[in-house]
XYZ file of N, CA and C in Angstrom:
120
model
N 0.849 -1.155 -0.021
C -0.163 -0.032 -0.067
C 0.856 1.235 0.016
N 1.917 1.243 0.766
C 2.835 2.368 0.898
C 3.478 2.766 -0.434
N 3.849 1.772 -1.133
C 4.723 2.139 -2.426
C 3.729 2.464 -3.567
N 2.731 1.651 -3.757
C 1.930 1.587 -5.044
C 0.556 2.402 -5.064
N 0.384 3.056 -3.910
C -0.767 3.982 -3.817
C -0.419 5.375 -3.936
N -1.109 5.966 -5.096
C -0.754 7.451 -5.355
C -1.171 8.240 -4.031
N -0.559 9.303 -3.724
C -1.023 10.329 -2.681
C -1.399 11.661 -3.437
N -2.614 12.181 -2.708
C -3.109 13.434 -3.341
C -2.885 14.523 -2.414
N -2.291 15.665 -2.914
C -2.381 16.937 -2.211
C -3.623 17.396 -1.639
N -3.943 18.215 -0.812
C -2.764 18.964 -0.015
C -2.335 18.159 1.168
N -3.205 17.049 1.649
C -2.981 16.498 2.959
C -2.371 15.130 2.596
N -2.182 14.734 1.449
C -1.369 13.580 0.943
C -1.749 12.304 1.674
N -3.133 12.158 1.763
C -3.636 10.839 2.193
C -3.492 10.048 1.056
N -3.429 8.581 1.404
C -3.285 7.466 0.322
C -4.636 7.407 -0.439
N -4.548 7.224 -1.774
C -5.810 7.173 -2.519
C -6.348 6.012 -2.394
N -5.720 4.915 -2.426
C -6.208 3.571 -2.302
C -6.011 2.985 -0.765
N -7.024 2.662 -0.139
C -6.944 2.252 1.248
C -6.452 0.720 1.358
N -6.181 0.491 2.782
C -5.867 -1.112 2.948
C -6.966 -1.950 2.570
N -8.369 -1.528 2.584
C -9.326 -2.418 2.042
C -9.276 -2.904 0.614
N -8.823 -1.793 -0.253
C -8.778 -2.098 -1.578
C -7.696 -3.039 -1.803
N -6.603 -3.053 -1.027
C -5.343 -4.021 -1.363
C -5.877 -5.370 -0.724
N -6.624 -5.494 0.316
C -7.129 -6.985 0.760
C -8.001 -7.441 -0.362
N -8.825 -6.774 -0.975
C -9.820 -7.220 -1.740
C -9.064 -7.460 -3.156
N -8.078 -6.682 -3.642
C -7.204 -7.162 -4.765
C -6.372 -8.499 -4.441
N -6.060 -8.691 -3.322
C -5.144 -9.923 -2.941
C -6.007 -11.133 -2.981
N -7.246 -11.074 -2.225
C -8.206 -12.141 -2.580
C -8.645 -12.407 -3.893
N -8.849 -11.342 -4.743
C -9.247 -11.585 -6.261
C -8.090 -12.398 -6.850
N -6.738 -11.903 -6.612
C -5.798 -12.580 -7.255
C -5.723 -13.923 -6.863
N -5.781 -14.225 -5.428
C -5.802 -15.491 -5.010
C -7.026 -16.545 -5.697
N -8.068 -15.995 -5.715
C -9.119 -16.778 -6.557
C -8.846 -17.026 -7.893
N -8.534 -15.984 -8.753
C -8.164 -16.192 -9.964
C -6.973 -17.154 -10.269
N -5.938 -17.094 -9.315
C -4.899 -18.165 -9.470
C -5.339 -19.447 -8.934
N -6.145 -19.536 -8.092
C -6.556 -20.874 -7.601
C -7.565 -21.430 -8.756
N -8.324 -20.609 -9.511
C -9.304 -21.060 -10.493
C -8.342 -21.459 -11.800
N -7.332 -20.828 -11.985
C -6.449 -21.258 -13.154
C -5.544 -22.459 -12.781
N -5.345 -22.635 -11.637
C -4.584 -23.891 -11.191
C -5.428 -25.222 -11.383
N -6.800 -25.010 -10.884
C -7.509 -26.124 -11.124
C -7.979 -26.181 -12.322
N -7.924 -25.310 -13.360
C -8.358 -25.485 -14.698
C -7.389 -26.399 -15.382
N -6.231 -25.836 -15.282
C -4.895 -26.469 -15.886
C -4.369 -27.573 -15.199
N -4.729 -28.059 -14.002
C -3.864 -28.990 -13.227
C -4.736 -30.549 -13.543
């Protein structure tokens, strides 16, 4: 989150919150698991 999320002025809050990154992680996990089951 700290490296990949853009920060917006004037208060430089992170644009993408921790919830977004958790959601992205679970989505990648599901897609990866689905591809593994599809091709295994």
